[in-house]
Short mmCIF file of C-alpha atoms and ligand atoms in Angstrom, two decimals:
data_model
loop_
_atom_site.label_atom_id
_atom_site.label_comp_id
_atom_site.label_asym_id
_atom_site.label_seq_id
_atom_site.Cartn_x
_atom_site.Cartn_y
_atom_site.Cartn_z
CA MET A 1 0.32 26.20 -29.75
CA PRO A 2 -2.88 24.99 -31.46
CA SER A 3 -6.10 27.11 -31.53
CA ASP A 4 -8.52 26.60 -28.69
CA GLU A 5 -11.27 27.03 -30.98
CA ASP A 6 -10.56 23.44 -31.93
CA THR A 7 -12.33 20.63 -30.43
CA ILE A 8 -9.96 17.85 -29.19
CA ALA A 9 -10.34 14.15 -28.53
CA ALA A 10 -8.38 11.35 -27.11
CA ILE A 11 -8.73 7.97 -25.62
CA ALA A 12 -8.44 8.93 -21.82
CA THR A 13 -7.79 5.38 -20.35
CA PRO A 14 -4.92 3.31 -20.52
CA ILE A 15 -4.55 0.88 -23.53
CA GLY A 16 -4.87 -2.84 -22.40
CA GLN A 17 -7.55 -5.00 -20.76
CA ALA A 18 -9.87 -3.22 -18.43
CA GLY A 19 -13.47 -2.89 -17.63
CA ILE A 20 -14.43 0.38 -19.30
CA GLY A 21 -12.68 2.67 -21.57
CA ILE A 22 -13.27 6.44 -21.96
CA VAL A 23 -13.03 8.72 -25.12
CA ARG A 24 -12.81 12.26 -23.85
CA VAL A 25 -13.82 15.38 -26.02
CA SER A 26 -13.51 18.89 -25.26
CA GLY A 27 -14.38 22.17 -27.18
CA PRO A 28 -16.94 24.14 -28.90
CA ARG A 29 -18.10 21.14 -30.88
CA ALA A 30 -18.24 18.50 -28.33
CA TYR A 31 -22.10 18.71 -27.77
CA GLY A 32 -22.64 18.91 -31.54
CA ILE A 33 -20.73 15.75 -32.16
CA ALA A 34 -22.50 13.98 -29.42
CA GLU A 35 -25.71 14.55 -30.89
CA LYS A 36 -24.89 13.31 -34.17
CA ILE A 37 -23.21 9.87 -32.91
CA PHE A 38 -25.12 9.19 -29.94
CA THR A 39 -28.74 7.77 -29.63
CA PRO A 40 -30.09 8.02 -25.94
CA GLN A 41 -32.04 5.04 -24.77
CA ASN A 42 -35.03 7.27 -23.58
CA SER A 43 -35.94 10.07 -25.99
CA ILE A 44 -34.70 13.55 -24.71
CA GLN A 45 -34.97 17.12 -25.88
CA ARG A 46 -31.38 17.92 -25.50
CA LEU A 47 -28.39 16.87 -23.71
CA GLN A 48 -28.00 18.48 -20.54
CA SER A 49 -25.02 19.38 -18.32
CA HIS A 50 -23.75 16.94 -15.55
CA ARG A 51 -26.02 14.26 -16.60
CA LEU A 52 -25.04 10.59 -17.51
CA TYR A 53 -27.19 8.95 -20.64
CA LEU A 54 -27.37 5.42 -21.68
CA GLY A 55 -27.72 5.06 -25.42
CA ARG A 56 -26.05 3.68 -28.33
CA LEU A 57 -22.98 4.87 -30.38
CA ASN A 58 -23.25 4.97 -34.01
CA ASP A 59 -21.12 5.82 -36.96
CA PRO A 60 -22.96 8.15 -39.17
CA SER A 61 -20.99 7.32 -42.31
CA SER A 62 -22.17 3.91 -42.12
CA GLY A 63 -25.20 4.01 -39.89
CA GLU A 64 -23.47 1.11 -37.79
CA MET A 65 -24.09 0.79 -34.24
CA ILE A 66 -20.58 0.68 -32.28
CA ASP A 67 -21.38 -0.14 -28.87
CA GLU A 68 -23.75 0.60 -26.00
CA VAL A 69 -22.12 3.39 -24.04
CA LEU A 70 -22.56 5.72 -21.21
CA LEU A 71 -22.41 9.45 -22.26
CA SER A 72 -21.51 12.16 -19.72
CA CYS A 73 -21.77 15.89 -20.49
CA MET A 74 -20.31 18.86 -18.89
CA LYS A 75 -21.18 22.46 -20.18
CA ALA A 76 -18.63 24.98 -20.04
CA PRO A 77 -17.41 26.40 -17.69
CA ARG A 78 -17.90 23.56 -15.28
CA SER A 79 -15.73 21.04 -16.66
CA TYR A 80 -12.19 20.07 -16.40
CA THR A 81 -11.04 22.23 -19.33
CA ARG A 82 -13.71 24.95 -18.53
CA GLU A 83 -15.01 24.09 -22.29
CA ASP A 84 -17.91 21.98 -23.25
CA VAL A 85 -16.81 18.28 -22.49
CA ILE A 86 -18.25 14.97 -23.31
CA GLU A 87 -16.96 11.63 -22.11
CA ILE A 88 -17.87 8.41 -23.97
CA ASN A 89 -17.67 5.37 -21.45
CA SER A 90 -17.58 2.39 -23.42
CA HIS A 91 -16.36 -1.26 -23.23
CA SER A 92 -12.47 -1.46 -23.17
CA GLY A 93 -10.15 -2.76 -25.88
CA TYR A 94 -7.91 -0.77 -28.24
CA VAL A 95 -9.67 -1.53 -31.29
CA LEU A 96 -13.09 -0.36 -30.08
CA LEU A 97 -11.76 2.64 -28.53
CA SER A 98 -9.61 3.59 -31.74
CA LYS A 99 -12.89 3.02 -33.56
CA ILE A 100 -14.95 5.32 -31.29
CA LEU A 101 -11.94 8.22 -31.50
CA GLN A 102 -12.12 7.90 -35.37
CA VAL A 103 -15.99 8.39 -35.42
CA VAL A 104 -15.43 11.50 -33.08
CA LEU A 105 -12.42 12.81 -35.34
CA ASP A 106 -14.58 12.34 -38.49
CA GLN A 107 -17.19 14.70 -37.01
CA GLY A 108 -14.70 17.35 -36.83
CA ALA A 109 -12.65 16.94 -33.71
CA ARG A 110 -8.82 16.92 -33.78
CA GLN A 111 -6.64 14.53 -31.77
CA ALA A 112 -5.19 16.04 -28.55
CA GLU A 113 -1.86 16.42 -27.74
CA PRO A 114 -0.53 14.77 -24.58
CA GLY A 115 -1.34 17.14 -21.67
CA GLU A 116 -3.86 19.24 -24.03
CA PHE A 117 -6.85 18.93 -21.65
CA THR A 118 -5.09 20.12 -18.65
CA LEU A 119 -3.24 22.87 -20.93
CA ARG A 120 -6.67 24.19 -21.76
CA ALA A 121 -7.63 24.05 -17.91
CA PHE A 122 -4.69 26.18 -17.45
CA LEU A 123 -5.16 28.54 -20.18
CA ASN A 124 -8.72 28.89 -19.52
CA GLY A 125 -7.73 29.83 -15.80
CA ARG A 126 -9.27 27.00 -13.94
CA ILE A 127 -5.99 26.03 -12.56
CA ASP A 128 -2.55 27.61 -12.43
CA LEU A 129 0.80 26.14 -13.41
CA THR A 130 1.56 24.57 -9.88
CA GLN A 131 -1.75 22.72 -10.19
CA ALA A 132 -1.13 21.46 -13.55
CA GLU A 133 2.13 20.17 -12.50
CA ALA A 134 0.79 18.43 -9.47
CA VAL A 135 -1.29 16.41 -11.74
CA VAL A 136 1.92 14.95 -13.13
CA ASP A 137 3.24 14.24 -9.49
CA LEU A 138 -0.17 12.83 -8.38
CA LEU A 139 0.30 10.32 -11.17
CA ASN A 140 3.91 9.61 -10.60
CA SER A 141 3.88 9.71 -6.76
CA LYS A 142 5.85 7.00 -4.93
CA THR A 143 4.24 7.26 -1.65
CA ASP A 144 1.06 7.92 0.26
CA ARG A 145 2.62 11.21 1.57
CA GLY A 146 3.70 12.17 -1.88
CA LEU A 147 0.05 11.43 -3.00
CA THR A 148 -1.05 13.78 -0.36
CA LEU A 149 1.25 16.59 -1.03
CA ALA A 150 0.16 16.47 -4.84
CA SER A 151 -3.41 16.44 -4.25
CA ARG A 152 -3.12 19.29 -1.84
CA GLN A 153 -1.21 21.12 -4.46
CA ILE A 154 -3.77 20.22 -7.09
CA LYS A 155 -6.00 22.09 -4.73
CA GLY A 156 -3.94 25.04 -4.78
CA SER A 157 -2.02 24.94 -1.57
CA PHE A 158 1.12 26.16 -3.24
CA ARG A 159 -0.56 28.73 -5.74
CA ARG A 160 -2.08 30.40 -2.58
CA GLU A 161 1.46 30.75 -0.89
CA ILE A 162 2.84 32.23 -3.90
CA GLU A 163 -0.06 34.55 -4.31
CA ALA A 164 0.33 35.69 -0.86
CA LEU A 165 3.80 36.38 -1.34
CA ARG A 166 3.17 38.45 -4.53
CA LEU A 167 0.48 40.56 -2.58
CA LYS A 168 2.99 41.43 -0.03
CA VAL A 169 5.50 42.60 -2.62
CA VAL A 170 2.72 44.31 -4.63
CA ASP A 171 1.98 46.27 -1.62
CA ILE A 172 5.34 47.18 -0.99
CA LEU A 173 6.09 48.28 -4.73
CA ALA A 174 3.08 50.68 -4.46
CA LYS A 175 4.42 52.51 -1.59
CA VAL A 176 7.75 52.66 -3.39
CA GLU A 177 5.95 54.01 -6.53
CA VAL A 178 4.40 56.50 -4.67
CA ALA A 179 7.83 57.59 -3.24
CA ILE A 180 9.00 57.81 -6.62
CA ASP A 181 6.28 60.07 -7.70
CA PHE A 182 6.80 62.41 -4.58
CA PRO A 183 10.61 62.35 -4.15
CA GLU A 184 10.33 65.30 -1.58
CA GLU A 185 8.06 63.49 0.74
CA GLU A 186 9.77 59.87 0.64
CA ALA A 187 10.61 60.07 4.41
CA GLU A 188 6.95 60.41 5.02
CA ILE A 189 5.68 57.79 2.55
CA LEU A 190 8.20 55.14 3.83
CA SER A 191 11.31 54.37 5.80
CA ARG A 192 14.01 52.75 3.91
CA GLU A 193 15.10 50.99 6.84
CA ASN A 194 11.84 49.54 7.41
CA THR A 195 11.29 48.55 3.70
CA ALA A 196 14.21 46.88 3.52
CA ASP A 197 13.14 44.88 6.83
CA ILE A 198 9.77 43.93 5.40
CA ILE A 199 11.37 42.73 2.34
CA LYS A 200 13.50 40.56 4.22
CA GLU A 201 11.56 39.35 6.86
CA GLY A 202 7.94 39.02 5.22
CA VAL A 203 9.20 37.95 1.56
CA ILE A 204 12.82 36.42 1.43
CA THR A 205 12.68 34.42 4.75
CA ALA A 206 9.22 32.96 3.24
CA ILE A 207 10.79 32.31 0.09
CA GLU A 208 13.64 30.55 1.95
CA GLY A 209 11.31 28.36 3.34
CA LEU A 210 9.82 27.33 0.10
CA VAL A 211 13.12 26.41 -1.35
CA ARG A 212 13.96 24.26 1.89
CA ALA A 213 10.59 22.58 1.10
CA HIS A 214 11.46 21.62 -2.17
CA GLY A 215 14.23 18.95 -0.86
CA GLU A 216 11.79 17.70 1.95
CA GLY A 217 8.72 17.47 -0.29
CA ARG A 218 10.21 15.86 -3.16
CA ILE A 219 11.49 12.87 -1.55
CA TRP A 220 7.92 11.80 -0.69
CA VAL A 221 6.95 12.41 -4.23
CA ASP A 222 9.72 11.12 -6.09
CA GLY A 223 11.61 8.84 -3.56
CA ILE A 224 15.17 9.30 -2.26
CA ASN A 225 17.53 8.95 -5.08
CA THR A 226 19.54 5.92 -4.10
CA VAL A 227 22.27 4.76 -6.47
CA ILE A 228 24.06 1.26 -6.24
CA VAL A 229 27.65 1.61 -7.42
CA GLY A 230 30.69 -0.58 -7.37
CA ARG A 231 33.23 -2.45 -9.52
CA VAL A 232 32.00 -4.92 -12.06
CA ASN A 233 30.73 -8.25 -10.65
CA ALA A 234 30.49 -6.91 -7.08
CA GLY A 235 26.84 -8.04 -6.86
CA LYS A 236 25.05 -4.59 -7.56
CA SER A 237 22.07 -6.21 -9.55
CA SER A 238 22.02 -9.08 -7.23
CA LEU A 239 21.57 -6.49 -4.40
CA LEU A 240 18.77 -4.80 -6.20
CA ASN A 241 16.94 -8.10 -6.83
CA ARG A 242 17.14 -8.62 -3.06
CA LEU A 243 15.79 -5.23 -2.06
CA LEU A 244 13.02 -5.36 -4.51
CA ASN A 245 12.26 -9.20 -4.11
CA GLU A 246 12.28 -9.89 -7.84
CA GLU A 247 14.54 -10.59 -10.32
CA ARG A 248 14.40 -7.09 -11.87
CA ALA A 249 18.01 -6.95 -13.06
CA ILE A 250 19.98 -9.58 -15.05
CA VAL A 251 22.57 -11.21 -13.00
CA THR A 252 25.51 -13.21 -14.67
CA HIS A 253 29.06 -14.11 -13.52
CA ILE A 254 30.29 -12.04 -16.60
CA PRO A 255 31.98 -8.64 -15.61
CA GLY A 256 30.06 -5.72 -17.15
CA THR A 257 26.55 -7.34 -17.32
CA THR A 258 24.59 -4.27 -16.51
CA ARG A 259 24.71 -1.29 -19.10
CA ASP A 260 21.48 0.52 -18.63
CA ILE A 261 20.33 2.16 -15.56
CA ILE A 262 17.74 -0.05 -13.94
CA GLU A 263 15.39 1.98 -11.82
CA SER A 264 12.70 0.96 -9.45
CA THR A 265 10.87 2.16 -6.27
CA VAL A 266 11.08 0.24 -2.95
CA THR A 267 10.12 1.06 0.62
CA VAL A 268 12.77 0.48 3.24
CA GLU A 269 11.86 0.62 6.87
CA GLY A 270 8.99 3.12 5.67
CA LEU A 271 11.20 5.12 3.57
CA PRO A 272 11.01 5.55 -0.15
CA LEU A 273 13.73 4.94 -2.31
CA LYS A 274 14.02 5.32 -5.75
CA ILE A 275 16.57 2.91 -6.35
CA MET A 276 18.86 2.53 -9.24
CA ASP A 277 21.10 -0.32 -10.28
CA THR A 278 24.22 0.95 -12.43
CA ALA A 279 27.06 -0.43 -14.57
CA GLY A 280 30.01 -1.44 -12.78
CA LEU A 281 32.88 1.29 -12.99
CA ARG A 282 36.05 0.12 -14.74
CA LYS A 283 38.07 1.43 -17.66
CA VAL A 284 36.21 0.11 -20.73
CA LYS A 285 36.81 -0.34 -24.36
CA GLY A 286 33.28 -1.43 -25.85
CA GLU A 287 30.98 1.36 -26.70
CA ALA A 288 27.98 0.30 -24.99
CA GLU A 289 29.70 -0.37 -21.70
CA LYS A 290 31.47 2.96 -22.18
CA MET A 291 27.99 4.50 -22.51
CA GLY A 292 26.82 2.51 -19.30
CA VAL A 293 29.88 3.99 -17.33
CA TYR A 294 29.10 7.49 -18.46
CA LEU A 295 25.31 6.93 -17.33
CA THR A 296 26.53 5.76 -14.01
CA GLU A 297 28.81 8.74 -13.47
CA GLN A 298 25.64 11.11 -14.11
CA LYS A 299 23.63 9.13 -11.70
CA LEU A 300 26.30 9.35 -9.20
CA ALA A 301 26.40 12.94 -9.43
CA GLU A 302 22.68 13.40 -8.84
CA ALA A 303 22.34 10.70 -6.03
CA ASP A 304 21.10 11.54 -2.58
CA PHE A 305 22.30 8.41 -1.13
CA LEU A 306 24.95 5.67 -2.32
CA LEU A 307 25.04 2.18 -1.73
CA ALA A 308 28.62 1.21 -2.63
CA VAL A 309 29.19 -2.48 -3.00
CA ILE A 310 32.38 -4.05 -2.53
CA ASP A 311 33.19 -7.95 -3.22
CA ARG A 312 34.51 -8.84 0.12
CA SER A 313 35.76 -12.17 -1.31
CA ARG A 314 38.45 -10.58 -3.43
CA LEU A 315 41.26 -8.07 -2.97
CA MET A 316 40.20 -4.38 -3.32
CA ASN A 317 41.56 -2.98 -6.51
CA LYS A 318 41.88 0.49 -8.03
CA ASP A 319 38.11 0.57 -9.14
CA ASP A 320 37.14 -0.01 -5.63
CA HIS A 321 39.48 2.83 -4.27
CA LYS A 322 38.04 5.06 -7.02
CA ILE A 323 34.40 4.29 -5.92
CA LEU A 324 35.12 4.89 -2.32
CA ALA A 325 36.69 8.30 -3.17
CA LYS A 326 33.39 9.25 -4.78
CA ALA A 327 31.45 7.80 -1.89
CA ARG A 328 33.30 10.12 0.47
CA LEU A 329 31.87 13.08 -1.30
CA LYS A 330 28.17 11.88 -0.72
CA LYS A 331 26.26 10.22 1.83
CA ALA A 332 26.97 6.46 1.49
CA LEU A 333 26.71 3.08 2.95
CA ILE A 334 29.41 0.49 2.28
CA VAL A 335 27.92 -2.91 1.30
CA LEU A 336 30.50 -5.79 1.74
CA ASN A 337 29.04 -8.37 -0.34
CA LYS A 338 29.72 -12.12 -0.76
CA ILE A 339 30.15 -13.11 2.80
CA ASP A 340 29.27 -16.59 1.92
CA LEU A 341 32.84 -16.80 0.52
CA PRO A 342 36.11 -16.66 2.50
CA SER A 343 37.06 -13.02 2.91
CA GLY A 344 39.77 -11.69 0.58
CA LEU A 345 39.95 -8.39 2.20
CA GLN A 346 43.16 -7.36 4.06
CA GLU A 347 43.14 -5.88 7.58
CA LYS A 348 44.50 -2.77 6.30
CA ASP A 349 41.58 -2.33 4.04
CA HIS A 350 39.26 -2.29 6.82
CA GLU A 351 41.37 0.04 8.79
CA GLU A 352 42.41 2.60 6.30
CA VAL A 353 40.04 2.37 3.27
CA LEU A 354 36.76 1.85 5.14
CA SER A 355 37.34 3.88 8.08
CA GLY A 356 34.67 6.48 8.58
CA PHE A 357 32.02 4.80 6.49
CA PRO A 358 29.06 2.91 7.93
CA VAL A 359 29.61 -0.67 6.78
CA VAL A 360 27.32 -3.76 6.73
CA GLU A 361 28.07 -7.31 5.48
CA ILE A 362 25.73 -9.25 3.25
CA SER A 363 25.29 -11.99 0.82
CA ALA A 364 23.05 -11.05 -1.93
CA LEU A 365 23.26 -14.57 -3.06
CA THR A 366 21.89 -16.25 0.12
CA GLY A 367 20.05 -13.06 1.74
CA GLN A 368 22.00 -13.21 4.83
CA GLY A 369 22.48 -9.77 6.50
CA LEU A 370 19.64 -8.35 4.48
CA ASP A 371 17.66 -7.10 7.77
CA GLY A 372 20.74 -5.45 8.96
CA LEU A 373 21.23 -4.06 5.77
CA LYS A 374 17.73 -2.33 5.72
CA LYS A 375 18.19 -1.08 9.14
CA ALA A 376 21.55 0.46 8.34
CA ILE A 377 20.06 1.95 5.13
CA ALA A 378 17.24 3.58 7.21
CA ALA A 379 19.73 4.85 10.02
CA CYS A 380 21.98 6.49 7.30
CA ILE A 381 19.00 8.27 5.74
CA MET A 382 17.49 9.48 8.99
CA GLU A 383 20.69 10.75 10.45
CA SER A 384 21.79 12.53 7.15
CA HIS A 385 21.07 15.96 5.88
CA ILE A 386 18.04 14.39 4.23
CA ASP A 387 15.57 16.14 6.14
CA MET A 388 12.35 13.62 6.62
CA THR A 389 10.21 16.19 8.33
CA VAL A 390 6.71 16.49 6.63
CA SER A 391 6.41 19.67 4.60
CA HIS A 392 3.13 20.64 3.62
CA ILE A 393 4.13 21.35 -0.12
CA ALA A 394 6.63 19.77 -2.42
CA PRO A 395 7.99 22.59 -4.93
CA ASN A 396 9.77 20.89 -7.87
CA LEU A 397 13.01 21.83 -9.51
CA ARG A 398 11.48 24.17 -11.59
CA HIS A 399 9.82 26.13 -8.71
CA LYS A 400 12.81 25.95 -6.67
CA GLN A 401 14.78 27.76 -9.41
CA ALA A 402 12.36 30.53 -9.99
CA LEU A 403 12.21 30.96 -5.96
CA THR A 404 15.93 31.29 -6.02
CA HIS A 405 15.78 33.78 -8.83
CA ALA A 406 12.95 35.75 -7.06
CA ALA A 407 15.09 35.66 -3.67
CA GLY A 408 18.10 37.23 -5.58
CA PHE A 409 15.94 40.14 -6.87
CA PHE A 410 14.19 40.77 -3.48
CA ARG A 411 17.73 40.81 -1.53
CA ASN A 412 18.93 43.47 -4.25
CA ALA A 413 15.90 45.37 -3.51
CA ALA A 414 16.38 45.27 0.20
CA HIS A 415 19.95 46.38 -0.19
CA SER A 416 19.24 49.18 -2.49
CA ALA A 417 16.53 50.30 -0.25
CA ARG A 418 18.95 50.43 2.76
CA GLU A 419 21.96 51.75 1.10
CA HIS A 420 19.87 54.73 -0.28
CA ALA A 421 20.14 53.92 -3.95
CA PRO A 422 17.57 55.44 -6.33
CA MET A 423 13.90 54.21 -5.66
CA GLU A 424 13.57 53.37 -9.32
CA ILE A 425 16.05 50.57 -8.72
CA VAL A 426 14.13 49.35 -5.63
CA ALA A 427 11.03 49.34 -7.91
CA LEU A 428 13.00 47.51 -10.69
CA GLU A 429 14.25 44.76 -8.49
CA LEU A 430 10.91 44.19 -6.94
CA LYS A 431 9.23 43.93 -10.24
CA SER A 432 11.81 41.58 -11.52
CA GLY A 433 11.20 39.36 -8.37
CA LEU A 434 7.57 39.37 -9.18
CA ASP A 435 7.93 38.15 -12.69
CA ALA A 436 10.18 35.44 -11.08
CA LEU A 437 7.24 34.55 -8.80
CA GLY A 438 4.80 34.73 -11.99
CA GLU A 439 6.71 31.91 -13.50
CA ILE A 440 5.95 29.54 -10.81
CA THR A 441 2.15 30.16 -11.22
CA GLY A 442 2.41 30.62 -14.94
CA GLU A 443 1.47 34.08 -15.33
CA THR A 444 4.99 34.98 -16.97
CA THR A 445 5.96 31.59 -18.23
CA SER A 446 7.45 31.19 -21.52
CA GLU A 447 5.78 29.00 -24.16
CA GLU A 448 8.98 26.79 -24.30
CA VAL A 449 8.53 26.04 -20.58
CA LEU A 450 4.92 25.45 -21.02
CA ASP A 451 5.61 23.06 -23.73
CA ASN A 452 8.15 21.34 -21.88
CA ILE A 453 5.60 20.80 -18.76
CA PHE A 454 2.80 19.69 -20.61
CA SER A 455 4.72 17.20 -22.83
CA GLN A 456 5.15 15.41 -19.46
CA PHE A 457 1.65 14.36 -19.55
CA CYS A 458 0.05 11.38 -21.07
CA LEU A 459 -2.36 11.43 -23.80
CA GLY A 460 -5.98 12.18 -22.87
CA LYS A 461 -4.78 13.96 -19.46
N1 LIG B 501 29.03 -16.19 -3.78
C1 LIG B 501 28.28 -15.01 -4.12
N2 LIG B 501 28.09 -14.80 -5.16
C2 LIG B 501 27.37 -13.44 -5.49
C3 LIG B 501 26.84 -12.82 -4.32
N3 LIG B 501 26.20 -11.86 -5.00
C4 LIG B 501 26.40 -11.82 -6.42
N4 LIG B 501 27.08 -13.01 -6.61
C5 LIG B 501 27.50 -13.39 -7.98
O1 LIG B 501 28.15 -12.67 -8.56
C6 LIG B 501 28.21 -12.54 -9.99
C7 LIG B 501 27.98 -11.12 -10.48
O2 LIG B 501 26.61 -10.51 -9.67
P1 LIG B 501 25.80 -9.39 -10.36
O3 LIG B 501 24.80 -8.92 -9.54
O4 LIG B 501 25.57 -9.42 -11.68
O5 LIG B 501 27.03 -8.28 -10.21
P2 LIG B 501 27.10 -6.67 -10.78
O6 LIG B 501 27.70 -5.95 -9.85
O7 LIG B 501 25.47 -6.29 -11.00
O8 LIG B 501 27.85 -6.94 -12.11
P3 LIG B 501 27.91 -5.89 -13.38
O9 LIG B 501 26.42 -5.55 -13.91
O10 LIG B 501 28.64 -6.89 -14.33
O11 LIG B 501 28.72 -4.84 -12.83
C8 LIG B 501 26.92 -13.27 -10.37
O12 LIG B 501 27.45 -14.83 -10.71
C9 LIG B 501 26.40 -13.51 -8.78
O13 LIG B 501 25.55 -15.04 -8.69
C10 LIG B 501 27.19 -13.17 -3.07
O14 LIG B 501 26.54 -12.71 -2.23
N5 LIG B 501 27.70 -14.38 -3.15
MG1 LIG B 502 24.81 -5.63 -12.78
#
């Protein structure tokens, strides 16, 4: 990891047309750099923290004025990174912002890596890892509720839950360690039965609640993972376009048009769907289409909910049957498409193949049946195992895995305590559980995991 002695800089606003642009600088030389390149309009002794200054930005190497800017100053530790931070608010535009960044770099700063400002906030102890991750959630959130969950997590809601859990465990561990030191008096120090109960009711039950919150909370942040599947030409892309109300995916009469996964977000009857159009499933020879079918299989496996599209105007074939077999393993809604054409389905298809599935009929071409489709989607999701109760936190997959690990250790600890295993074993399991919890907040997280998390950020964040 780069040294935090460096002063880092990056363009912090999106590239493109906008009213203003910001170059952000953080580190020990931030103020020094500002004093070299910025001339305030009103003469001042020195730059003060938490002030905004109007002035001119100059290139010291040429003496040329670059722009009239607003400079904001934040002295450590009262800043995003807990280091000295300056932000240069200029006019927007890529060329101008690049030039400002270059001047800052010429004065001894280094270009920041993606997420490096937030990484510093983490390394300097201003936020924990759950709060850093919530920053990504905040930027990516698909719904208002997701936004609320992310902003609560930024304020430390999840961090506090984990800390409370750790305190409970530390408490138990302290008693266990005293019992290890004074084995003769173990019975007076603690009751094994009671210790096992406290671990189970105070710790494991709480962790199980957090693991459940993963499924519920992520729906609002990420959307319900909805995958449109079906044989080639069934009208999958047409259906996606209908639901999005835009021409997002290419539609042609040629079977095998879609190869890449096309993903978008849409709200159906108030429910957030992360919806994916996929390549039609069939036996293929071409490389690109093969790859597309492979991707489809992957998305199918991860889906929360399937929209299985069947071309009602044709006889069902092997591909349809294969898809329906897969749909039986998931929450699925069958969409019989092309009802503007005469039906090609046979009576026995309705009775045998489609029995047990919720079915709707639509025409993706004319839009007929679309309202019914939306209602059916909502009904399927509401009645399925997907729990729509609003949780107050949204642990991500990484948190869920660490929680599951931790719960395993605590279960072993409770079992060992009850079964009169040596107290050293109980202590060891409790410590391993604590480490697993520490991975969530970042106390015991490996550098590899940290790199992975912060690489999801954009430049300048
Ligand atoms: N008559 C009629 N034609 C439809 C309907 N829906 C789609 N089509 C036509 O069917 C053809 C295939 O539609 P797509 O939406 O590209 O089908 P797809 O399932 O995405 O196809 P692939 O990506 O190739 O697997 C196009 O010519 C569409 O115009 C419908 O409801 N009625
Ligand atoms: Mg398609």
